[in-house]
PDB file of C-alpha atoms in Angstrom:
ATOM      1  CA  UNK A   1       4.271   4.274   1.993  1.00 42.00           C
ATOM      2  CA  UNK A   2       5.866   5.545  -1.196  1.00 48.00           C
ATOM      3  CA  UNK A   3       4.307   4.300  -4.417  1.00 65.00           C
ATOM      4  CA  UNK A   4       7.101   5.427  -6.704  1.00 72.00           C
ATOM      5  CA  UNK A   5      10.708   4.810  -5.796  1.00 82.00           C
ATOM      6  CA  UNK A   6      13.406   6.460  -7.874  1.00 85.00           C
ATOM      7  CA  UNK A   7      16.803   5.000  -8.485  1.00 86.00           C
ATOM      8  CA  UNK A   8      19.499   6.163  -8.083  1.00 92.00           C
ATOM      9  CA  UNK A   9      19.000   8.650  -5.269  1.00 92.00           C
ATOM     10  CA  UNK A  10      21.790  10.795  -6.674  1.00 95.00           C
ATOM     11  CA  UNK A  11      23.534  10.933 -10.035  1.00 95.00           C
ATOM     12  CA  UNK A  12      26.488  13.016 -11.136  1.00 96.00           C
ATOM     13  CA  UNK A  13      27.511  13.232 -14.794  1.00 96.00           C
ATOM     14  CA  UNK A  14      29.514  15.401 -17.154  1.00 97.00           C
ATOM     15  CA  UNK A  15      27.812  17.849 -19.464  1.00 97.00           C
ATOM     16  CA  UNK A  16      26.975  16.181 -22.765  1.00 97.00           C
ATOM     17  CA  UNK A  17      26.465  12.737 -21.261  1.00 97.00           C
ATOM     18  CA  UNK A  18      23.108  11.008 -21.010  1.00 97.00           C
ATOM     19  CA  UNK A  19      21.332  10.657 -17.682  1.00 97.00           C
ATOM     20  CA  UNK A  20      19.012   7.764 -16.885  1.00 97.00           C
ATOM     21  CA  UNK A  21      16.733   7.640 -13.885  1.00 96.00           C
ATOM     22  CA  UNK A  22      14.452   4.780 -12.953  1.00 96.00           C
ATOM     23  CA  UNK A  23      11.189   4.558 -11.090  1.00 95.00           C
ATOM     24  CA  UNK A  24       9.462   1.490  -9.680  1.00 95.00           C
ATOM     25  CA  UNK A  25       5.958   1.333  -8.286  1.00 93.00           C
ATOM     26  CA  UNK A  26       3.736  -1.210  -6.591  1.00 91.00           C
ATOM     27  CA  UNK A  27       0.099  -0.986  -7.674  1.00 88.00           C
ATOM     28  CA  UNK A  28      -1.709  -0.515 -10.987  1.00 88.00           C
ATOM     29  CA  UNK A  29      -1.731   3.018 -12.305  1.00 90.00           C
ATOM     30  CA  UNK A  30      -3.648   5.228 -14.714  1.00 90.00           C
ATOM     31  CA  UNK A  31      -0.507   7.119 -15.738  1.00 93.00           C
ATOM     32  CA  UNK A  32       2.977   7.967 -14.611  1.00 95.00           C
ATOM     33  CA  UNK A  33       4.413  11.475 -14.640  1.00 95.00           C
ATOM     34  CA  UNK A  34       7.875  12.938 -14.284  1.00 96.00           C
ATOM     35  CA  UNK A  35       8.540  16.283 -12.624  1.00 97.00           C
ATOM     36  CA  UNK A  36      11.639  18.393 -12.146  1.00 98.00           C
ATOM     37  CA  UNK A  37      12.403  20.532  -9.112  1.00 97.00           C
ATOM     38  CA  UNK A  38      15.159  23.090  -9.098  1.00 96.00           C
ATOM     39  CA  UNK A  39      16.591  23.969  -5.715  1.00 93.00           C
ATOM     40  CA  UNK A  40      14.200  26.161  -3.747  1.00 90.00           C
ATOM     41  CA  UNK A  41      11.496  26.028  -6.398  1.00 93.00           C
ATOM     42  CA  UNK A  42       8.225  24.262  -7.043  1.00 94.00           C
ATOM     43  CA  UNK A  43       7.865  21.154  -9.181  1.00 96.00           C
ATOM     44  CA  UNK A  44       7.563  21.493 -12.928  1.00 97.00           C
ATOM     45  CA  UNK A  45       5.794  18.882 -15.020  1.00 96.00           C
ATOM     46  CA  UNK A  46       7.970  17.258 -17.687  1.00 97.00           C
ATOM     47  CA  UNK A  47       6.039  14.432 -19.271  1.00 96.00           C
ATOM     48  CA  UNK A  48       3.054  12.131 -18.736  1.00 95.00           C
ATOM     49  CA  UNK A  49       2.857   8.571 -20.015  1.00 96.00           C
ATOM     50  CA  UNK A  50      -0.386   6.633 -19.844  1.00 94.00           C
ATOM     51  CA  UNK A  51      -0.616   3.014 -18.787  1.00 94.00           C
ATOM     52  CA  UNK A  52      -1.330   1.890 -22.377  1.00 95.00           C
ATOM     53  CA  UNK A  53       1.758   3.651 -23.743  1.00 96.00           C
ATOM     54  CA  UNK A  54       5.252   2.210 -23.785  1.00 97.00           C
ATOM     55  CA  UNK A  55       7.420   5.129 -24.809  1.00 98.00           C
ATOM     56  CA  UNK A  56       7.134   8.880 -25.110  1.00 97.00           C
ATOM     57  CA  UNK A  57       9.478  11.632 -26.237  1.00 96.00           C
ATOM     58  CA  UNK A  58       9.645  15.333 -25.516  1.00 95.00           C
ATOM     59  CA  UNK A  59      12.685  17.199 -26.785  1.00 97.00           C
ATOM     60  CA  UNK A  60      15.723  15.662 -25.097  1.00 97.00           C
ATOM     61  CA  UNK A  61      13.536  13.569 -22.805  1.00 98.00           C
ATOM     62  CA  UNK A  62      12.590   9.965 -23.405  1.00 98.00           C
ATOM     63  CA  UNK A  63      10.316   8.091 -21.024  1.00 98.00           C
ATOM     64  CA  UNK A  64       9.554   4.391 -21.100  1.00 98.00           C
ATOM     65  CA  UNK A  65       6.937   2.494 -19.158  1.00 97.00           C
ATOM     66  CA  UNK A  66       6.837  -1.246 -18.507  1.00 97.00           C
ATOM     67  CA  UNK A  67       3.600  -2.049 -16.703  1.00 95.00           C
ATOM     68  CA  UNK A  68       4.479  -5.743 -16.423  1.00 95.00           C
ATOM     69  CA  UNK A  69       7.551  -4.822 -14.390  1.00 95.00           C
ATOM     70  CA  UNK A  70       5.880  -1.793 -12.804  1.00 95.00           C
ATOM     71  CA  UNK A  71       8.768   0.406 -13.772  1.00 96.00           C
ATOM     72  CA  UNK A  72       9.584   3.497 -15.777  1.00 97.00           C
ATOM     73  CA  UNK A  73      12.736   5.237 -16.879  1.00 97.00           C
ATOM     74  CA  UNK A  74      13.538   8.823 -17.761  1.00 97.00           C
ATOM     75  CA  UNK A  75      16.409   9.451 -20.146  1.00 98.00           C
ATOM     76  CA  UNK A  76      17.840  12.920 -20.617  1.00 98.00           C
ATOM     77  CA  UNK A  77      20.128  13.033 -23.637  1.00 98.00           C
ATOM     78  CA  UNK A  78      23.025  15.429 -24.133  1.00 97.00           C
ATOM     79  CA  UNK A  79      22.697  16.794 -20.623  1.00 97.00           C
ATOM     80  CA  UNK A  80      23.389  20.439 -19.807  1.00 97.00           C
ATOM     81  CA  UNK A  81      24.366  22.174 -16.592  1.00 97.00           C
ATOM     82  CA  UNK A  82      20.835  23.641 -16.534  1.00 96.00           C
ATOM     83  CA  UNK A  83      19.443  20.105 -16.154  1.00 97.00           C
ATOM     84  CA  UNK A  84      20.849  20.019 -12.617  1.00 98.00           C
ATOM     85  CA  UNK A  85      17.791  19.432 -10.437  1.00 97.00           C
ATOM     86  CA  UNK A  86      15.837  16.763  -8.594  1.00 97.00           C
ATOM     87  CA  UNK A  87      13.606  14.547 -10.714  1.00 97.00           C
ATOM     88  CA  UNK A  88      10.488  12.901  -9.343  1.00 96.00           C
ATOM     89  CA  UNK A  89       8.222  10.244 -10.711  1.00 95.00           C
ATOM     90  CA  UNK A  90       4.573  10.367  -9.707  1.00 94.00           C
ATOM     91  CA  UNK A  91       2.015   7.638 -10.201  1.00 93.00           C
ATOM     92  CA  UNK A  92      -1.695   8.263 -10.614  1.00 90.00           C
ATOM     93  CA  UNK A  93      -3.898   5.709  -8.964  1.00 82.00           C
ATOM     94  CA  UNK A  94      -7.525   5.693  -7.852  1.00 78.00           C
ATOM     95  CA  UNK A  95      -8.372   7.106  -4.461  1.00 72.00           C
ATOM     96  CA  UNK A  96     -10.980   5.851  -2.056  1.00 65.00           C
ATOM     97  CA  UNK A  97     -13.041   8.991  -2.564  1.00 58.00           C
ATOM     98  CA  UNK A  98     -15.099   7.711  -5.437  1.00 58.00           C
ATOM     99  CA  UNK A  99     -15.181   6.701  -9.056  1.00 56.00           C
ATOM    100  CA  UNK A 100     -12.996   8.756 -11.336  1.00 63.00           C
ATOM    101  CA  UNK A 101     -10.992  10.189  -8.481  1.00 70.00           C
ATOM    102  CA  UNK A 102      -7.229   9.855  -8.737  1.00 77.00           C
ATOM    103  CA  UNK A 103      -4.315  11.170  -6.824  1.00 81.00           C
ATOM    104  CA  UNK A 104      -0.631  11.481  -7.572  1.00 88.00           C
ATOM    105  CA  UNK A 105       1.867   9.771  -5.298  1.00 90.00           C
ATOM    106  CA  UNK A 106       5.422  11.041  -5.587  1.00 92.00           C
ATOM    107  CA  UNK A 107       8.697   9.256  -5.017  1.00 90.00           C
ATOM    108  CA  UNK A 108      11.561  10.854  -3.117  1.00 91.00           C
ATOM    109  CA  UNK A 109      13.398  11.815  -6.263  1.00 93.00           C
ATOM    110  CA  UNK A 110      16.754  11.493  -7.973  1.00 95.00           C
ATOM    111  CA  UNK A 111      19.143  14.369  -7.480  1.00 96.00           C
ATOM    112  CA  UNK A 112      20.948  14.978 -10.776  1.00 97.00           C
ATOM    113  CA  UNK A 113      24.120  17.035 -10.944  1.00 97.00           C
ATOM    114  CA  UNK A 114      25.479  17.926 -14.382  1.00 97.00           C
ATOM    115  CA  UNK A 115      29.062  19.118 -14.213  1.00 96.00           C
ATOM    116  CA  UNK A 116      30.088  21.690 -16.835  1.00 94.00           C
TER     117      UNK A 116
ATOM    118  CA  UNK B   1      -1.399  33.536 -16.481  1.00 65.00           C
ATOM    119  CA  UNK B   2       0.821  34.139 -13.458  1.00 82.00           C
ATOM    120  CA  UNK B   3       0.765  30.502 -12.416  1.00 95.00           C
ATOM    121  CA  UNK B   4      -0.056  29.261  -8.945  1.00 97.00           C
ATOM    122  CA  UNK B   5       0.648  31.930  -6.359  1.00 97.00           C
ATOM    123  CA  UNK B   6       1.542  31.173  -2.776  1.00 98.00           C
ATOM    124  CA  UNK B   7       2.157  33.436   0.175  1.00 97.00           C
ATOM    125  CA  UNK B   8       4.146  33.928   2.218  1.00 97.00           C
ATOM    126  CA  UNK B   9       7.258  32.428   0.630  1.00 97.00           C
ATOM    127  CA  UNK B  10       8.936  32.053   3.997  1.00 97.00           C
ATOM    128  CA  UNK B  11       7.418  31.877   7.454  1.00 97.00           C
ATOM    129  CA  UNK B  12       9.272  31.627  10.739  1.00 98.00           C
ATOM    130  CA  UNK B  13       7.175  31.254  13.830  1.00 97.00           C
ATOM    131  CA  UNK B  14       7.355  29.973  17.364  1.00 97.00           C
ATOM    132  CA  UNK B  15       5.840  26.786  18.619  1.00 97.00           C
ATOM    133  CA  UNK B  16       2.214  27.231  19.577  1.00 97.00           C
ATOM    134  CA  UNK B  17       1.509  30.039  17.156  1.00 97.00           C
ATOM    135  CA  UNK B  18      -1.112  29.879  14.430  1.00 97.00           C
ATOM    136  CA  UNK B  19       0.180  29.726  10.858  1.00 98.00           C
ATOM    137  CA  UNK B  20      -1.869  30.459   7.751  1.00 98.00           C
ATOM    138  CA  UNK B  21      -0.606  29.639   4.290  1.00 98.00           C
ATOM    139  CA  UNK B  22      -2.344  31.027   1.233  1.00 98.00           C
ATOM    140  CA  UNK B  23      -2.776  29.879  -2.343  1.00 98.00           C
ATOM    141  CA  UNK B  24      -4.274  31.260  -5.531  1.00 98.00           C
ATOM    142  CA  UNK B  25      -4.691  28.550  -8.184  1.00 97.00           C
ATOM    143  CA  UNK B  26      -4.548  29.055 -11.909  1.00 96.00           C
ATOM    144  CA  UNK B  27      -7.804  30.477 -13.203  1.00 95.00           C
ATOM    145  CA  UNK B  28     -10.042  27.800 -14.670  1.00 92.00           C
ATOM    146  CA  UNK B  29      -8.478  24.938 -12.753  1.00 93.00           C
ATOM    147  CA  UNK B  30     -11.111  23.011 -10.820  1.00 91.00           C
ATOM    148  CA  UNK B  31      -8.712  21.010  -8.655  1.00 92.00           C
ATOM    149  CA  UNK B  32      -6.462  22.345  -5.911  1.00 95.00           C
ATOM    150  CA  UNK B  33      -3.959  20.326  -3.923  1.00 95.00           C
ATOM    151  CA  UNK B  34      -1.919  20.982  -0.793  1.00 97.00           C
ATOM    152  CA  UNK B  35       1.353  19.064  -0.395  1.00 97.00           C
ATOM    153  CA  UNK B  36       4.056  18.999   2.238  1.00 97.00           C
ATOM    154  CA  UNK B  37       7.696  18.244   1.416  1.00 96.00           C
ATOM    155  CA  UNK B  38      10.312  17.114   3.917  1.00 94.00           C
ATOM    156  CA  UNK B  39      13.629  15.357   3.522  1.00 90.00           C
ATOM    157  CA  UNK B  40      12.442  12.383   5.526  1.00 90.00           C
ATOM    158  CA  UNK B  41       9.017  11.798   3.978  1.00 90.00           C
ATOM    159  CA  UNK B  42       9.332  13.403   0.573  1.00 91.00           C
ATOM    160  CA  UNK B  43       6.276  15.009  -1.011  1.00 94.00           C
ATOM    161  CA  UNK B  44       2.997  14.107   0.673  1.00 93.00           C
ATOM    162  CA  UNK B  45      -0.521  15.009  -0.383  1.00 93.00           C
ATOM    163  CA  UNK B  46      -2.375  16.619   2.499  1.00 95.00           C
ATOM    164  CA  UNK B  47      -5.762  17.465   0.990  1.00 94.00           C
ATOM    165  CA  UNK B  48      -7.356  18.286  -2.320  1.00 92.00           C
ATOM    166  CA  UNK B  49     -10.414  20.201  -3.453  1.00 93.00           C
ATOM    167  CA  UNK B  50     -12.682  19.894  -6.462  1.00 91.00           C
ATOM    168  CA  UNK B  51     -14.771  22.960  -7.274  1.00 92.00           C
ATOM    169  CA  UNK B  52     -13.995  24.364  -3.810  1.00 94.00           C
ATOM    170  CA  UNK B  53     -15.197  21.212  -2.024  1.00 93.00           C
ATOM    171  CA  UNK B  54     -12.700  19.132  -0.002  1.00 93.00           C
ATOM    172  CA  UNK B  55     -12.639  15.663  -1.540  1.00 87.00           C
ATOM    173  CA  UNK B  56      -9.907  13.796   0.293  1.00 86.00           C
ATOM    174  CA  UNK B  57      -8.279  15.012   3.497  1.00 90.00           C
ATOM    175  CA  UNK B  58      -6.867  11.669   4.562  1.00 88.00           C
ATOM    176  CA  UNK B  59      -3.349  13.066   4.312  1.00 90.00           C
ATOM    177  CA  UNK B  60      -3.896  15.803   6.864  1.00 94.00           C
ATOM    178  CA  UNK B  61      -1.611  14.730   9.711  1.00 88.00           C
ATOM    179  CA  UNK B  62      -3.839  15.719  12.626  1.00 87.00           C
ATOM    180  CA  UNK B  63      -6.583  18.023  13.804  1.00 92.00           C
ATOM    181  CA  UNK B  64      -4.157  20.891  14.136  1.00 96.00           C
ATOM    182  CA  UNK B  65      -4.263  21.158  10.353  1.00 97.00           C
ATOM    183  CA  UNK B  66      -7.246  22.580   8.507  1.00 97.00           C
ATOM    184  CA  UNK B  67      -7.816  23.780   4.947  1.00 98.00           C
ATOM    185  CA  UNK B  68     -10.493  25.861   3.318  1.00 97.00           C
ATOM    186  CA  UNK B  69     -11.370  27.023  -0.144  1.00 97.00           C
ATOM    187  CA  UNK B  70     -13.995  29.762   0.140  1.00 97.00           C
ATOM    188  CA  UNK B  71     -13.977  30.445  -3.594  1.00 95.00           C
ATOM    189  CA  UNK B  72     -12.398  29.259  -6.830  1.00 94.00           C
ATOM    190  CA  UNK B  73      -9.452  31.619  -6.565  1.00 95.00           C
ATOM    191  CA  UNK B  74      -8.321  31.247  -2.970  1.00 97.00           C
ATOM    192  CA  UNK B  75      -7.404  28.536  -0.486  1.00 98.00           C
ATOM    193  CA  UNK B  76      -5.809  28.512   2.939  1.00 98.00           C
ATOM    194  CA  UNK B  77      -3.974  25.900   4.958  1.00 98.00           C
ATOM    195  CA  UNK B  78      -3.943  26.626   8.666  1.00 98.00           C
ATOM    196  CA  UNK B  79      -1.894  25.033  11.425  1.00 97.00           C
ATOM    197  CA  UNK B  80      -2.991  25.762  14.959  1.00 97.00           C
ATOM    198  CA  UNK B  81      -1.064  25.334  17.177  1.00 96.00           C
ATOM    199  CA  UNK B  82       2.146  24.883  15.209  1.00 97.00           C
ATOM    200  CA  UNK B  83       4.908  22.502  16.332  1.00 97.00           C
ATOM    201  CA  UNK B  84       8.576  22.195  15.318  1.00 97.00           C
ATOM    202  CA  UNK B  85       7.829  18.948  13.435  1.00 96.00           C
ATOM    203  CA  UNK B  86       5.568  20.949  11.123  1.00 97.00           C
ATOM    204  CA  UNK B  87       8.653  22.600   9.652  1.00 98.00           C
ATOM    205  CA  UNK B  88       8.610  21.799   5.937  1.00 97.00           C
ATOM    206  CA  UNK B  89       7.965  23.291   2.531  1.00 98.00           C
ATOM    207  CA  UNK B  90       4.260  23.453   1.740  1.00 98.00           C
ATOM    208  CA  UNK B  91       3.192  23.448  -1.896  1.00 98.00           C
ATOM    209  CA  UNK B  92      -0.085  24.277  -3.488  1.00 97.00           C
ATOM    210  CA  UNK B  93      -0.860  22.869  -6.926  1.00 96.00           C
ATOM    211  CA  UNK B  94      -3.783  23.061  -9.309  1.00 95.00           C
ATOM    212  CA  UNK B  95      -5.038  21.166 -12.339  1.00 93.00           C
ATOM    213  CA  UNK B  96      -8.024  21.307 -14.664  1.00 87.00           C
ATOM    214  CA  UNK B  97      -8.768  17.600 -14.702  1.00 79.00           C
ATOM    215  CA  UNK B  98      -9.270  15.111 -11.907  1.00 71.00           C
ATOM    216  CA  UNK B  99      -6.134  14.932  -9.832  1.00 65.00           C
ATOM    217  CA  UNK B 100      -3.634  12.615 -11.412  1.00 73.00           C
ATOM    218  CA  UNK B 101      -5.234  12.436 -14.830  1.00 79.00           C
ATOM    219  CA  UNK B 102      -3.174  15.281 -16.159  1.00 85.00           C
ATOM    220  CA  UNK B 103      -0.333  17.504 -15.116  1.00 91.00           C
ATOM    221  CA  UNK B 104      -0.408  19.518 -11.948  1.00 94.00           C
ATOM    222  CA  UNK B 105       0.939  23.043 -11.776  1.00 95.00           C
ATOM    223  CA  UNK B 106       2.843  23.795  -8.607  1.00 96.00           C
ATOM    224  CA  UNK B 107       3.354  27.060  -6.813  1.00 97.00           C
ATOM    225  CA  UNK B 108       6.788  28.131  -5.531  1.00 96.00           C
ATOM    226  CA  UNK B 109       6.046  26.829  -2.043  1.00 97.00           C
ATOM    227  CA  UNK B 110       6.070  28.257   1.462  1.00 98.00           C
ATOM    228  CA  UNK B 111       9.056  27.328   3.597  1.00 98.00           C
ATOM    229  CA  UNK B 112       7.779  27.054   7.164  1.00 98.00           C
ATOM    230  CA  UNK B 113      10.117  26.998  10.133  1.00 98.00           C
ATOM    231  CA  UNK B 114       8.625  26.455  13.569  1.00 98.00           C
ATOM    232  CA  UNK B 115      11.063  27.207  16.387  1.00 97.00           C
TER     233      UNK B 115
END
């Protein structure tokens, strides 16, 4: 089953507007990561937020994490047409393979369309 | 660095044929991951390696799938025999810390179509 679930599944906005995507998860995590995937391409890492952090910024990106609600949000400010892509959250949780072993579990993504 | 390299980028084959996907991780990365992406199931981890050793293959769907990493710079994912439901995009990714503890670098993927 999916650990991270993004919401909404699809989002369409005008260039210059802000885009907010949410992610909910079920079990405790070590960290939560956001990735972007352009059509026909591989995933590109955007930002990582650890379980003891509440907010992180990177350029036009702002990520929040609420471990009590098991949720995270990704905010893209002043969106551009080039931000059109699918955005995935991925949660890092321990595997059954042994101590110190973690794996990433990805949600199904939010498809963002930024209209010029 | 050239990033994670995958080949082929596209593969079209007929049911029953053997398919081999290849991956070259980023130099210095000790962890290598194979994922499969479909519309229905999203991105699923199939198997991952640490220092060329398979650590967790619980995501491999069935015995028709096998993966190897003979050295630090090369891995293969093999499907034999292939079936139409194997059609998907297969990604290889690598990282220098234990999977999940830091970012993973993804290759461009191999789009597999099994007719």
